[in-house]
Amino acid sequence: MNQELSTHWDAIIIGAGPAGSAAATLLAEYGHRVLVVEREKFPRYHIGESLIPFTFHPLQRLGLISRMKSSCFVKKYSVQFVAPNGKTSQPFYFFNRYDRETVAQTWQVTRAEFDQMLANHARSRGAVVVEETKVLSLLREGDAVVGVETQGPSGETRVFRAPITLDASGKESFASARLGWRMRDPYLNKVAVWTYYRGAQRDLGLDEGATTVAFVPDRGWFWYIPQQNDQVSVGVVAEGNYLTRGGVKSPEDMFKREVGQNRWIEDHLSSGRQFGPYFLTSEYTFHSRHCGCEGLLLAGDAYCFLDPVFSSGLMLALKSGVMAGDAIHEAIVARDFSPGRFAPYAASLREGIENMRKLVYAFYNPDFSFRTITERYPEMAGDITDCLSGDLNKDYTRLWEVIREFAPLPDALPVGMPKAATPTGVAA
Ligand SMILES: Cc1cc2nc3c(=O)[nH]c(=O)nc-3n(C[C@H](O)[C@H](O)[C@H](O)COP(=O)(O)OP(=O)(O)OC[C@H]3O[C@@H](n4cnc5c(N)ncnc54)[C@H](O)[C@@H]3O)c2cc1C
């Protein structure tokens, strides 16, 4: 690590993924001195490759739309659904509801390139991003977080101080794990197995970049995401017990068995060549009991991760990064980093997460299908599309009433607000 780096910063960010880089970009643009500490050397591999239409807004706020338009990333105009027998739904084109030139066109990205672009963008705005340096611990003074201790590539440790630290460390949720705030979802308990192909079949023209969601029996599903360089990302999501049934242990065997469960996936992969590892996650859904405490805020997956099914992760990471950047800027200006200041941030983020969570619960309910709902309530099609596209802070009361006729939906979890200072001065 650069020995010249100052010890004191206006803000420190853990992780240079989409959430961290988004927040860093804005904070640097506001003129603050911001340090991003990233464990890996970029470009680095990461899963999470399909954007949804409402990612447009945070990308626009970051000034990245023209960069995205001229990038190598495959353009995504639609999503389609495929039954286990190979029967394919009509592609749903986003431009049937949104403006063709803006929200309706999104992208399939490879994260090595996408995240590198975001981190370099933050650097170009003045943020200092140090790689190959991991955060080891949060510095505490009473209830407050006042900085981080880091370890650089040669094992050297350093302390950096700031009145506010943003945890954007992704699914490992650095702060939440250490502060005992990690909570499982009462119902969502899926795992994923995935790999990559070259030369696998893809549709032509407008449909070339379509995401395909292909169902396997027992409520599992495949993603099929066409990427640049003739690459396809393909993975299966289901409960762990289902994927390991019969004692199957290796990710490759799990994956191959499920490929045989969906005709469309099998046909599309038959012309391709698999390459690289087979990846496997553990159960990934989690919520943080709090969004932060004095001197600490959480964004992106470090705050909550639901499920990959509707590809909302990157949109939420970028959006929360932008929101965190704005909220932290206001805190720096006011010189007030008390927990209550971040309550509106948390309320807005949680509202969006809870809306998406309801839709995810419905999706995994065997009695639910979007087609049945829209056949009986055609007027609900627009709301369903909006929620699926990532327009999450809307009033969906009527939609939830309608869906509850088919499937139970969860109440909002009473979590995610800032942790107030304790009277004893010891944060739990
Ligand atoms: C199987 C699966 C499929 C998915 N598919 C999609 C999809 O199609 N579309 C979509 O939008 N989302 C998808 N997601 C979700 C998506 O991957 C995440 O939501 C997204 O990456 C979150 O971004 P982030 O910036 O919060 O965290 P990350 O992208 O994980 O970035 C966090 C960064 O923090 C760094 N870091 C961690 N700990 C430390 C530390 N101690 N010190 C320093 N640095 C640290 C990491 O190296 C990393 O670079 C999927 C997720 C899974 C599990």
Short mmCIF file of C-alpha atoms and ligand atoms in Angstrom, two decimals:
data_model
loop_
_atom_site.label_atom_id
_atom_site.label_comp_id
_atom_site.label_asym_id
_atom_site.label_seq_id
_atom_site.Cartn_x
_atom_site.Cartn_y
_atom_site.Cartn_z
CA MET A 1 0.00 0.00 0.00
CA ASN A 2 1.12 3.53 -0.72
CA GLN A 3 2.96 4.69 2.40
CA GLU A 4 2.06 8.29 1.53
CA LEU A 5 -1.62 7.68 2.17
CA SER A 6 -3.01 9.99 4.78
CA THR A 7 -4.40 8.48 7.98
CA HIS A 8 -7.41 10.82 8.17
CA TRP A 9 -10.26 10.87 5.61
CA ASP A 10 -13.73 12.37 5.32
CA ALA A 11 -15.13 8.91 4.57
CA ILE A 12 -13.80 5.36 4.31
CA ILE A 13 -15.47 2.72 2.15
CA ILE A 14 -14.98 -1.03 2.57
CA GLY A 15 -15.12 -2.68 -0.88
CA ALA A 16 -14.87 -1.35 -4.44
CA GLY A 17 -17.82 -3.34 -5.83
CA PRO A 18 -20.74 -1.48 -7.42
CA ALA A 19 -22.12 -0.14 -4.11
CA GLY A 20 -18.74 1.08 -2.84
CA SER A 21 -17.61 2.60 -6.12
CA ALA A 22 -20.96 4.35 -6.63
CA ALA A 23 -20.80 5.97 -3.20
CA ALA A 24 -17.11 6.86 -3.67
CA THR A 25 -17.81 8.53 -7.02
CA LEU A 26 -20.45 10.83 -5.54
CA LEU A 27 -18.53 11.63 -2.38
CA ALA A 28 -15.46 12.55 -4.43
CA GLU A 29 -17.61 14.66 -6.76
CA TYR A 30 -18.94 16.50 -3.72
CA GLY A 31 -15.32 17.31 -2.92
CA HIS A 32 -14.81 14.98 0.04
CA ARG A 33 -11.64 13.01 0.68
CA VAL A 34 -12.70 9.41 0.32
CA LEU A 35 -10.64 6.23 0.70
CA VAL A 36 -11.91 2.93 -0.74
CA VAL A 37 -10.22 -0.20 0.62
CA GLU A 38 -10.58 -3.23 -1.67
CA ARG A 39 -9.35 -6.71 -0.79
CA GLU A 40 -8.91 -7.99 -4.36
CA LYS A 41 -6.76 -6.94 -7.30
CA PHE A 42 -9.04 -5.69 -10.08
CA PRO A 43 -10.16 -6.87 -12.56
CA ARG A 44 -11.54 -9.74 -10.52
CA TYR A 45 -14.26 -12.30 -11.14
CA HIS A 46 -17.70 -11.82 -9.56
CA ILE A 47 -21.13 -13.33 -10.12
CA GLY A 48 -24.18 -11.08 -10.74
CA GLU A 49 -24.18 -10.19 -14.41
CA SER A 50 -27.65 -9.17 -15.56
CA LEU A 51 -28.92 -5.61 -15.11
CA ILE A 52 -32.59 -4.61 -14.94
CA PRO A 53 -34.20 -1.52 -16.51
CA PHE A 54 -34.23 0.72 -13.43
CA THR A 55 -30.46 0.39 -13.08
CA PHE A 56 -30.56 3.20 -15.63
CA HIS A 57 -31.12 5.85 -12.96
CA PRO A 58 -28.11 5.20 -10.72
CA LEU A 59 -25.92 4.71 -13.80
CA GLN A 60 -27.18 8.05 -15.12
CA ARG A 61 -26.53 9.75 -11.79
CA LEU A 62 -22.98 8.42 -11.90
CA GLY A 63 -22.54 9.77 -15.44
CA LEU A 64 -21.99 6.34 -16.93
CA ILE A 65 -24.74 5.91 -19.51
CA SER A 66 -22.69 6.92 -22.53
CA ARG A 67 -19.82 4.70 -21.32
CA MET A 68 -22.24 1.79 -21.01
CA LYS A 69 -23.71 2.47 -24.47
CA SER A 70 -20.28 2.33 -26.08
CA SER A 71 -19.11 -0.65 -24.00
CA CYS A 72 -18.68 -4.25 -25.16
CA PHE A 73 -21.55 -5.37 -22.90
CA VAL A 74 -24.40 -7.19 -24.60
CA LYS A 75 -27.59 -5.13 -24.78
CA LYS A 76 -30.57 -6.62 -23.01
CA TYR A 77 -34.06 -5.70 -24.18
CA SER A 78 -36.15 -8.51 -22.78
CA VAL A 79 -36.71 -11.47 -20.48
CA GLN A 80 -38.37 -14.76 -21.39
CA PHE A 81 -39.57 -17.72 -19.38
CA VAL A 82 -39.28 -21.39 -20.39
CA ALA A 83 -41.19 -24.37 -19.00
CA PRO A 84 -39.37 -27.67 -18.20
CA ASN A 85 -40.71 -29.16 -21.47
CA GLY A 86 -39.01 -26.39 -23.44
CA LYS A 87 -42.15 -24.32 -24.12
CA THR A 88 -41.07 -20.68 -24.33
CA SER A 89 -43.09 -17.61 -23.36
CA GLN A 90 -43.19 -14.58 -25.63
CA PRO A 91 -40.18 -12.43 -24.77
CA PHE A 92 -41.23 -9.53 -22.60
CA TYR A 93 -39.72 -6.41 -24.20
CA PHE A 94 -39.05 -3.56 -21.77
CA PHE A 95 -39.80 -1.00 -24.51
CA ASN A 96 -43.44 -2.05 -24.44
CA ARG A 97 -43.64 -0.09 -21.20
CA TYR A 98 -40.56 2.19 -20.97
CA ASP A 99 -38.75 4.67 -23.14
CA ARG A 100 -36.68 2.84 -25.78
CA GLU A 101 -33.72 5.19 -25.52
CA THR A 102 -33.33 5.11 -21.75
CA VAL A 103 -34.82 2.73 -19.20
CA ALA A 104 -35.96 0.06 -21.69
CA GLN A 105 -32.46 -0.93 -22.76
CA THR A 106 -30.18 -2.49 -20.22
CA TRP A 107 -27.11 -4.77 -20.27
CA GLN A 108 -25.62 -8.17 -19.52
CA VAL A 109 -22.20 -7.45 -18.05
CA THR A 110 -19.11 -9.36 -17.06
CA ARG A 111 -18.26 -8.17 -13.59
CA ALA A 112 -14.49 -8.07 -14.03
CA GLU A 113 -14.94 -5.33 -16.65
CA PHE A 114 -18.00 -3.66 -15.13
CA ASP A 115 -16.56 -3.33 -11.63
CA GLN A 116 -13.21 -2.19 -12.99
CA MET A 117 -15.02 0.52 -14.94
CA LEU A 118 -16.90 1.64 -11.80
CA ALA A 119 -13.77 1.69 -9.63
CA ASN A 120 -11.78 3.62 -12.25
CA HIS A 121 -14.67 6.04 -12.58
CA ALA A 122 -14.53 6.70 -8.84
CA ARG A 123 -10.77 7.26 -9.17
CA SER A 124 -11.31 9.67 -12.07
CA ARG A 125 -13.58 11.72 -9.81
CA GLY A 126 -10.90 11.90 -7.11
CA ALA A 127 -11.55 8.92 -4.84
CA VAL A 128 -8.49 6.98 -3.68
CA VAL A 129 -9.05 3.25 -4.28
CA VAL A 130 -6.43 0.91 -2.84
CA GLU A 131 -6.54 -2.71 -3.95
CA GLU A 132 -5.14 -5.89 -2.40
CA THR A 133 -5.82 -4.42 1.01
CA LYS A 134 -8.39 -5.93 3.32
CA VAL A 135 -10.18 -4.40 6.23
CA LEU A 136 -9.40 -6.41 9.34
CA SER A 137 -11.50 -4.61 11.91
CA LEU A 138 -13.61 -1.56 12.66
CA LEU A 139 -12.09 0.97 15.05
CA ARG A 140 -14.51 1.78 17.85
CA GLU A 141 -14.73 4.58 20.38
CA GLY A 142 -17.67 3.80 22.62
CA ASP A 143 -20.72 3.43 20.37
CA ALA A 144 -19.06 5.07 17.41
CA VAL A 145 -17.11 3.56 14.52
CA VAL A 146 -14.18 5.88 13.87
CA GLY A 147 -12.22 4.07 11.16
CA VAL A 148 -10.73 0.76 10.10
CA GLU A 149 -7.62 -1.33 10.54
CA THR A 150 -6.33 -2.74 7.24
CA GLN A 151 -3.78 -5.24 6.01
CA GLY A 152 -1.92 -4.63 2.76
CA PRO A 153 -0.41 -7.10 0.27
CA SER A 154 2.81 -7.62 2.23
CA GLY A 155 0.98 -8.19 5.48
CA GLU A 156 1.55 -4.68 6.82
CA THR A 157 -1.28 -3.28 8.92
CA ARG A 158 -2.45 0.31 9.03
CA VAL A 159 -5.12 2.34 10.69
CA PHE A 160 -7.30 4.82 8.79
CA ARG A 161 -9.66 7.19 10.52
CA ALA A 162 -12.83 8.92 9.35
CA PRO A 163 -16.01 10.12 11.03
CA ILE A 164 -17.99 7.79 8.77
CA THR A 165 -17.27 4.33 7.33
CA LEU A 166 -19.45 2.80 4.61
CA ASP A 167 -19.52 -0.98 4.59
CA ALA A 168 -19.96 -2.05 0.95
CA SER A 169 -18.18 -5.39 1.40
CA GLY A 170 -20.84 -7.47 -0.35
CA LYS A 171 -22.35 -10.72 0.78
CA GLU A 172 -19.78 -11.32 3.50
CA SER A 173 -21.26 -8.25 5.16
CA PHE A 174 -18.14 -7.33 7.08
CA ALA A 175 -19.72 -5.07 9.71
CA SER A 176 -23.03 -6.89 10.08
CA ALA A 177 -21.23 -10.20 10.67
CA ARG A 178 -18.92 -8.73 13.30
CA LEU A 179 -21.64 -6.78 15.09
CA GLY A 180 -23.97 -9.79 15.29
CA TRP A 181 -26.57 -8.18 13.00
CA ARG A 182 -26.79 -10.89 10.30
CA MET A 183 -30.23 -12.51 10.09
CA ARG A 184 -31.51 -15.24 7.81
CA ASP A 185 -34.76 -14.80 5.96
CA PRO A 186 -37.55 -16.87 7.51
CA TYR A 187 -38.27 -18.60 4.18
CA LEU A 188 -35.72 -17.88 1.46
CA ASN A 189 -33.05 -20.57 1.60
CA LYS A 190 -31.80 -21.19 -1.93
CA VAL A 191 -28.33 -22.01 -3.25
CA ALA A 192 -26.92 -21.69 -6.76
CA VAL A 193 -24.57 -23.69 -9.01
CA TRP A 194 -23.26 -22.14 -12.22
CA THR A 195 -20.65 -22.16 -14.92
CA TYR A 196 -19.83 -20.68 -18.36
CA TYR A 197 -20.08 -21.83 -21.97
CA ARG A 198 -18.72 -20.59 -25.28
CA GLY A 199 -20.51 -21.23 -28.54
CA ALA A 200 -23.83 -22.07 -26.89
CA GLN A 201 -26.91 -21.15 -28.88
CA ARG A 202 -28.25 -17.62 -28.66
CA ASP A 203 -31.11 -15.92 -30.39
CA LEU A 204 -30.60 -13.27 -33.01
CA GLY A 205 -31.23 -9.55 -33.25
CA LEU A 206 -33.15 -7.93 -30.43
CA ASP A 207 -33.33 -11.22 -28.54
CA GLU A 208 -29.59 -11.87 -28.55
CA GLY A 209 -29.15 -10.42 -25.08
CA ALA A 210 -32.39 -11.69 -23.54
CA THR A 211 -32.23 -13.24 -20.09
CA THR A 212 -33.93 -16.61 -20.08
CA VAL A 213 -35.40 -17.98 -16.86
CA ALA A 214 -35.97 -21.70 -17.43
CA PHE A 215 -37.85 -23.73 -14.87
CA VAL A 216 -36.88 -27.12 -13.49
CA PRO A 217 -39.42 -29.17 -11.52
CA ASP A 218 -39.81 -28.46 -7.77
CA ARG A 219 -39.46 -24.70 -8.21
CA GLY A 220 -35.86 -24.57 -9.27
CA TRP A 221 -34.84 -22.42 -12.22
CA PHE A 222 -31.96 -21.72 -14.57
CA TRP A 223 -30.58 -18.38 -15.64
CA TYR A 224 -29.17 -18.19 -19.16
CA ILE A 225 -27.35 -14.91 -19.69
CA PRO A 226 -25.66 -14.22 -23.04
CA GLN A 227 -22.50 -12.13 -22.63
CA GLN A 228 -19.81 -10.63 -24.87
CA ASN A 229 -17.21 -12.81 -26.64
CA ASP A 230 -19.77 -15.55 -27.33
CA GLN A 231 -19.87 -16.38 -23.62
CA VAL A 232 -22.98 -17.53 -21.76
CA SER A 233 -23.41 -17.54 -18.00
CA VAL A 234 -25.71 -20.38 -16.98
CA GLY A 235 -26.69 -21.41 -13.50
CA VAL A 236 -29.35 -23.21 -11.54
CA VAL A 237 -31.00 -22.03 -8.32
CA ALA A 238 -32.92 -24.32 -5.96
CA GLU A 239 -32.92 -25.52 -2.39
CA GLY A 240 -29.71 -27.24 -1.34
CA ASN A 241 -31.61 -30.43 -0.41
CA TYR A 242 -33.01 -30.62 -3.90
CA LEU A 243 -29.70 -30.13 -5.70
CA THR A 244 -27.88 -32.65 -3.52
CA ARG A 245 -30.65 -35.28 -3.56
CA GLY A 246 -29.35 -38.83 -3.86
CA GLY A 247 -26.07 -37.80 -2.26
CA VAL A 248 -24.77 -35.76 -5.21
CA LYS A 249 -21.95 -33.58 -3.92
CA SER A 250 -19.94 -32.08 -6.75
CA PRO A 251 -21.19 -28.82 -8.27
CA GLU A 252 -20.51 -30.24 -11.74
CA ASP A 253 -22.72 -33.28 -11.13
CA MET A 254 -25.48 -31.12 -9.64
CA PHE A 255 -25.36 -28.79 -12.62
CA LYS A 256 -25.31 -31.53 -15.25
CA ARG A 257 -28.21 -33.38 -13.67
CA GLU A 258 -30.37 -30.26 -13.71
CA VAL A 259 -29.46 -29.47 -17.32
CA GLY A 260 -31.21 -32.71 -18.18
CA GLN A 261 -34.36 -31.37 -16.46
CA ASN A 262 -35.02 -28.57 -18.94
CA ARG A 263 -35.20 -29.27 -22.66
CA TRP A 264 -34.48 -25.67 -23.71
CA ILE A 265 -31.33 -25.39 -21.58
CA GLU A 266 -30.11 -28.77 -22.77
CA ASP A 267 -30.68 -27.87 -26.44
CA HIS A 268 -29.10 -24.43 -26.12
CA LEU A 269 -25.98 -25.75 -24.39
CA SER A 270 -25.52 -28.70 -26.75
CA SER A 271 -23.63 -26.66 -29.37
CA GLY A 272 -21.42 -25.01 -26.73
CA ARG A 273 -18.25 -25.86 -24.82
CA GLN A 274 -18.16 -25.48 -21.04
CA PHE A 275 -15.11 -23.74 -19.61
CA GLY A 276 -13.77 -22.75 -16.21
CA PRO A 277 -14.94 -23.97 -12.82
CA TYR A 278 -18.40 -24.94 -11.62
CA PHE A 279 -19.26 -22.50 -8.84
CA LEU A 280 -21.47 -23.24 -5.82
CA THR A 281 -22.85 -20.84 -3.20
CA SER A 282 -24.04 -21.60 0.27
CA GLU A 283 -27.50 -20.26 1.22
CA TYR A 284 -27.13 -16.63 0.35
CA THR A 285 -30.23 -14.74 1.54
CA PHE A 286 -29.63 -12.48 4.52
CA HIS A 287 -30.79 -9.24 6.13
CA SER A 288 -28.87 -6.94 8.42
CA ARG A 289 -30.70 -6.12 11.63
CA HIS A 290 -29.38 -2.55 11.35
CA CYS A 291 -28.19 -0.27 8.53
CA GLY A 292 -25.44 1.14 10.73
CA CYS A 293 -24.70 2.92 13.96
CA GLU A 294 -22.86 6.10 14.88
CA GLY A 295 -20.12 6.53 12.24
CA LEU A 296 -21.14 3.44 10.23
CA LEU A 297 -23.49 2.85 7.29
CA LEU A 298 -24.15 -0.27 5.17
CA ALA A 299 -24.92 -0.44 1.43
CA GLY A 300 -25.46 -3.08 -1.27
CA ASP A 301 -25.24 -6.76 -0.37
CA ALA A 302 -23.54 -5.82 2.90
CA TYR A 303 -26.99 -4.57 3.98
CA CYS A 304 -29.20 -7.25 2.44
CA PHE A 305 -29.23 -9.83 -0.33
CA LEU A 306 -32.49 -11.46 -1.36
CA ASP A 307 -32.23 -13.78 -4.34
CA PRO A 308 -30.90 -13.64 -7.89
CA VAL A 309 -34.26 -14.51 -9.49
CA PHE A 310 -35.24 -11.03 -10.65
CA SER A 311 -31.64 -9.73 -11.00
CA SER A 312 -32.24 -6.91 -8.55
CA GLY A 313 -28.83 -7.15 -6.78
CA LEU A 314 -26.80 -4.78 -8.93
CA MET A 315 -29.59 -2.26 -9.20
CA LEU A 316 -29.96 -2.24 -5.41
CA ALA A 317 -26.19 -2.08 -4.93
CA LEU A 318 -25.79 0.89 -7.27
CA LYS A 319 -28.91 2.62 -6.01
CA SER A 320 -27.97 2.18 -2.35
CA GLY A 321 -24.42 3.33 -3.16
CA VAL A 322 -25.80 6.51 -4.70
CA MET A 323 -28.23 7.04 -1.80
CA ALA A 324 -25.45 6.39 0.73
CA GLY A 325 -23.19 8.87 -1.09
CA ASP A 326 -25.86 11.56 -0.79
CA ALA A 327 -26.68 10.74 2.84
CA ILE A 328 -23.02 10.72 3.86
CA HIS A 329 -22.39 14.00 2.05
CA GLU A 330 -25.20 15.61 4.05
CA ALA A 331 -23.80 14.14 7.26
CA ILE A 332 -20.31 15.47 6.51
CA VAL A 333 -21.70 18.92 5.78
CA ALA A 334 -23.75 18.87 9.01
CA ARG A 335 -20.87 17.23 10.96
CA ASP A 336 -23.45 14.89 12.37
CA PHE A 337 -22.90 11.13 12.04
CA SER A 338 -25.46 10.09 14.60
CA PRO A 339 -27.50 6.98 13.77
CA GLY A 340 -30.86 8.76 13.42
CA ARG A 341 -29.57 10.80 10.49
CA PHE A 342 -29.56 7.65 8.34
CA ALA A 343 -33.13 6.56 9.18
CA PRO A 344 -34.66 7.96 5.93
CA TYR A 345 -31.95 6.16 3.92
CA ALA A 346 -32.78 2.90 5.63
CA ALA A 347 -36.55 3.35 5.38
CA SER A 348 -36.39 3.97 1.64
CA LEU A 349 -34.03 1.09 0.99
CA ARG A 350 -36.03 -1.34 3.14
CA GLU A 351 -39.28 -0.32 1.43
CA GLY A 352 -37.77 -1.29 -1.93
CA ILE A 353 -36.28 -4.51 -0.59
CA GLU A 354 -39.60 -5.53 0.99
CA ASN A 355 -41.46 -4.95 -2.29
CA MET A 356 -38.98 -7.12 -4.16
CA ARG A 357 -39.07 -9.67 -1.35
CA LYS A 358 -42.84 -10.10 -1.72
CA LEU A 359 -42.43 -10.80 -5.42
CA VAL A 360 -39.65 -13.29 -4.74
CA TYR A 361 -41.82 -15.12 -2.18
CA ALA A 362 -44.66 -15.29 -4.70
CA PHE A 363 -42.32 -16.65 -7.39
CA TYR A 364 -41.26 -19.55 -5.18
CA ASN A 365 -44.84 -20.45 -4.25
CA PRO A 366 -46.05 -23.41 -6.34
CA ASP A 367 -49.59 -21.94 -6.51
CA PHE A 368 -48.41 -18.71 -8.09
CA SER A 369 -47.82 -17.75 -11.69
CA PHE A 370 -47.61 -14.33 -13.30
CA ARG A 371 -49.77 -15.59 -16.15
CA THR A 372 -52.65 -16.61 -13.87
CA ILE A 373 -52.59 -13.23 -12.15
CA THR A 374 -52.54 -11.21 -15.36
CA GLU A 375 -55.26 -13.38 -16.93
CA ARG A 376 -57.57 -12.64 -14.01
CA TYR A 377 -56.36 -9.10 -13.34
CA PRO A 378 -54.96 -7.69 -16.61
CA GLU A 379 -54.80 -4.24 -15.03
CA MET A 380 -52.05 -5.53 -12.72
CA ALA A 381 -49.62 -6.28 -15.56
CA GLY A 382 -48.10 -2.81 -15.41
CA ASP A 383 -47.43 -2.97 -11.67
CA ILE A 384 -45.86 -6.41 -12.01
CA THR A 385 -43.62 -5.16 -14.78
CA ASP A 386 -42.60 -2.10 -12.79
CA CYS A 387 -41.68 -4.11 -9.72
CA LEU A 388 -39.78 -6.69 -11.80
CA SER A 389 -37.95 -3.90 -13.62
CA GLY A 390 -36.73 -2.40 -10.36
CA ASP A 391 -39.13 0.51 -9.79
CA LEU A 392 -39.25 -0.55 -6.17
CA ASN A 393 -40.30 2.55 -4.23
CA LYS A 394 -43.87 2.62 -5.50
CA ASP A 395 -47.12 1.94 -3.73
CA TYR A 396 -47.92 -1.69 -4.63
CA THR A 397 -50.71 -2.17 -2.07
CA ARG A 398 -53.24 -3.26 -4.69
CA LEU A 399 -50.80 -5.68 -6.33
CA TRP A 400 -50.11 -7.40 -3.01
CA GLU A 401 -53.87 -7.67 -2.33
CA VAL A 402 -54.31 -9.42 -5.65
CA ILE A 403 -51.33 -11.75 -5.27
CA ARG A 404 -52.47 -12.74 -1.76
CA GLU A 405 -55.49 -14.39 -3.39
CA PHE A 406 -53.03 -16.90 -4.87
CA ALA A 407 -50.10 -17.05 -2.48
CA PRO A 408 -49.31 -15.88 1.06
CA LEU A 409 -46.95 -12.92 1.16
CA PRO A 410 -44.64 -12.02 4.01
CA ASP A 411 -45.09 -9.03 6.26
CA ALA A 412 -42.22 -6.58 6.22
CA LEU A 413 -39.41 -7.64 8.55
CA PRO A 414 -38.98 -5.10 11.35
CA VAL A 415 -35.27 -4.71 10.62
CA GLY A 416 -32.78 -2.51 8.89
CA MET A 417 -32.97 0.78 10.80
CA PRO A 418 -29.89 2.40 12.39
CA LYS A 419 -28.73 1.07 15.75
CA ALA A 420 -29.33 3.78 18.28
CA ALA A 421 -26.66 4.56 20.83
CA THR A 422 -27.12 2.52 24.00
CA PRO A 423 -27.44 4.35 27.33
CA THR A 424 -24.33 2.57 28.59
CA GLY A 425 -22.33 3.71 25.58
CA VAL A 426 -21.67 0.12 24.49
CA ALA A 427 -23.12 -0.75 21.06
CA ALA A 428 -24.46 -4.30 20.85
C1 LIG B 1 -25.81 -16.83 -7.71
C2 LIG B 1 -26.00 -15.34 -7.81
C3 LIG B 1 -26.42 -14.79 -9.01
C4 LIG B 1 -26.61 -13.40 -9.10
N1 LIG B 1 -27.07 -12.87 -10.28
C5 LIG B 1 -27.33 -11.55 -10.35
C6 LIG B 1 -27.81 -10.96 -11.56
O1 LIG B 1 -27.98 -11.61 -12.58
N2 LIG B 1 -28.06 -9.62 -11.55
C7 LIG B 1 -27.84 -8.86 -10.44
O2 LIG B 1 -28.11 -7.65 -10.49
N3 LIG B 1 -27.36 -9.38 -9.30
C8 LIG B 1 -27.09 -10.70 -9.23
N4 LIG B 1 -26.58 -11.21 -8.08
C9 LIG B 1 -26.30 -10.29 -6.96
C10 LIG B 1 -25.03 -9.47 -7.17
O3 LIG B 1 -23.93 -10.32 -7.34
C11 LIG B 1 -24.81 -8.57 -5.96
O4 LIG B 1 -26.03 -8.01 -5.56
C12 LIG B 1 -23.81 -7.44 -6.21
O5 LIG B 1 -22.55 -7.93 -6.57
C13 LIG B 1 -23.68 -6.57 -4.95
O6 LIG B 1 -22.74 -5.55 -5.13
P1 LIG B 1 -21.97 -4.96 -3.87
O7 LIG B 1 -21.19 -3.79 -4.37
O8 LIG B 1 -22.91 -4.78 -2.75
O9 LIG B 1 -20.97 -6.12 -3.40
P2 LIG B 1 -19.83 -6.86 -4.20
O10 LIG B 1 -20.04 -6.75 -5.66
O11 LIG B 1 -19.72 -8.22 -3.64
O12 LIG B 1 -18.51 -6.04 -3.85
C14 LIG B 1 -17.97 -6.09 -2.55
C15 LIG B 1 -16.47 -5.83 -2.62
O13 LIG B 1 -15.97 -5.76 -1.29
C16 LIG B 1 -14.71 -6.41 -1.23
N5 LIG B 1 -14.48 -6.81 0.16
C17 LIG B 1 -15.15 -7.75 0.88
N6 LIG B 1 -14.65 -7.84 2.13
C18 LIG B 1 -13.64 -6.94 2.20
C19 LIG B 1 -12.74 -6.58 3.23
N7 LIG B 1 -12.76 -7.15 4.44
N8 LIG B 1 -11.82 -5.61 2.96
C20 LIG B 1 -11.77 -5.01 1.75
N9 LIG B 1 -12.61 -5.33 0.73
C21 LIG B 1 -13.54 -6.29 0.96
C22 LIG B 1 -14.87 -7.58 -2.19
O14 LIG B 1 -13.60 -8.03 -2.65
C23 LIG B 1 -15.72 -6.96 -3.30
O15 LIG B 1 -14.92 -6.47 -4.37
C24 LIG B 1 -26.37 -12.58 -7.96
C25 LIG B 1 -25.93 -13.14 -6.77
C26 LIG B 1 -25.75 -14.52 -6.68
C27 LIG B 1 -25.31 -15.11 -5.36
#
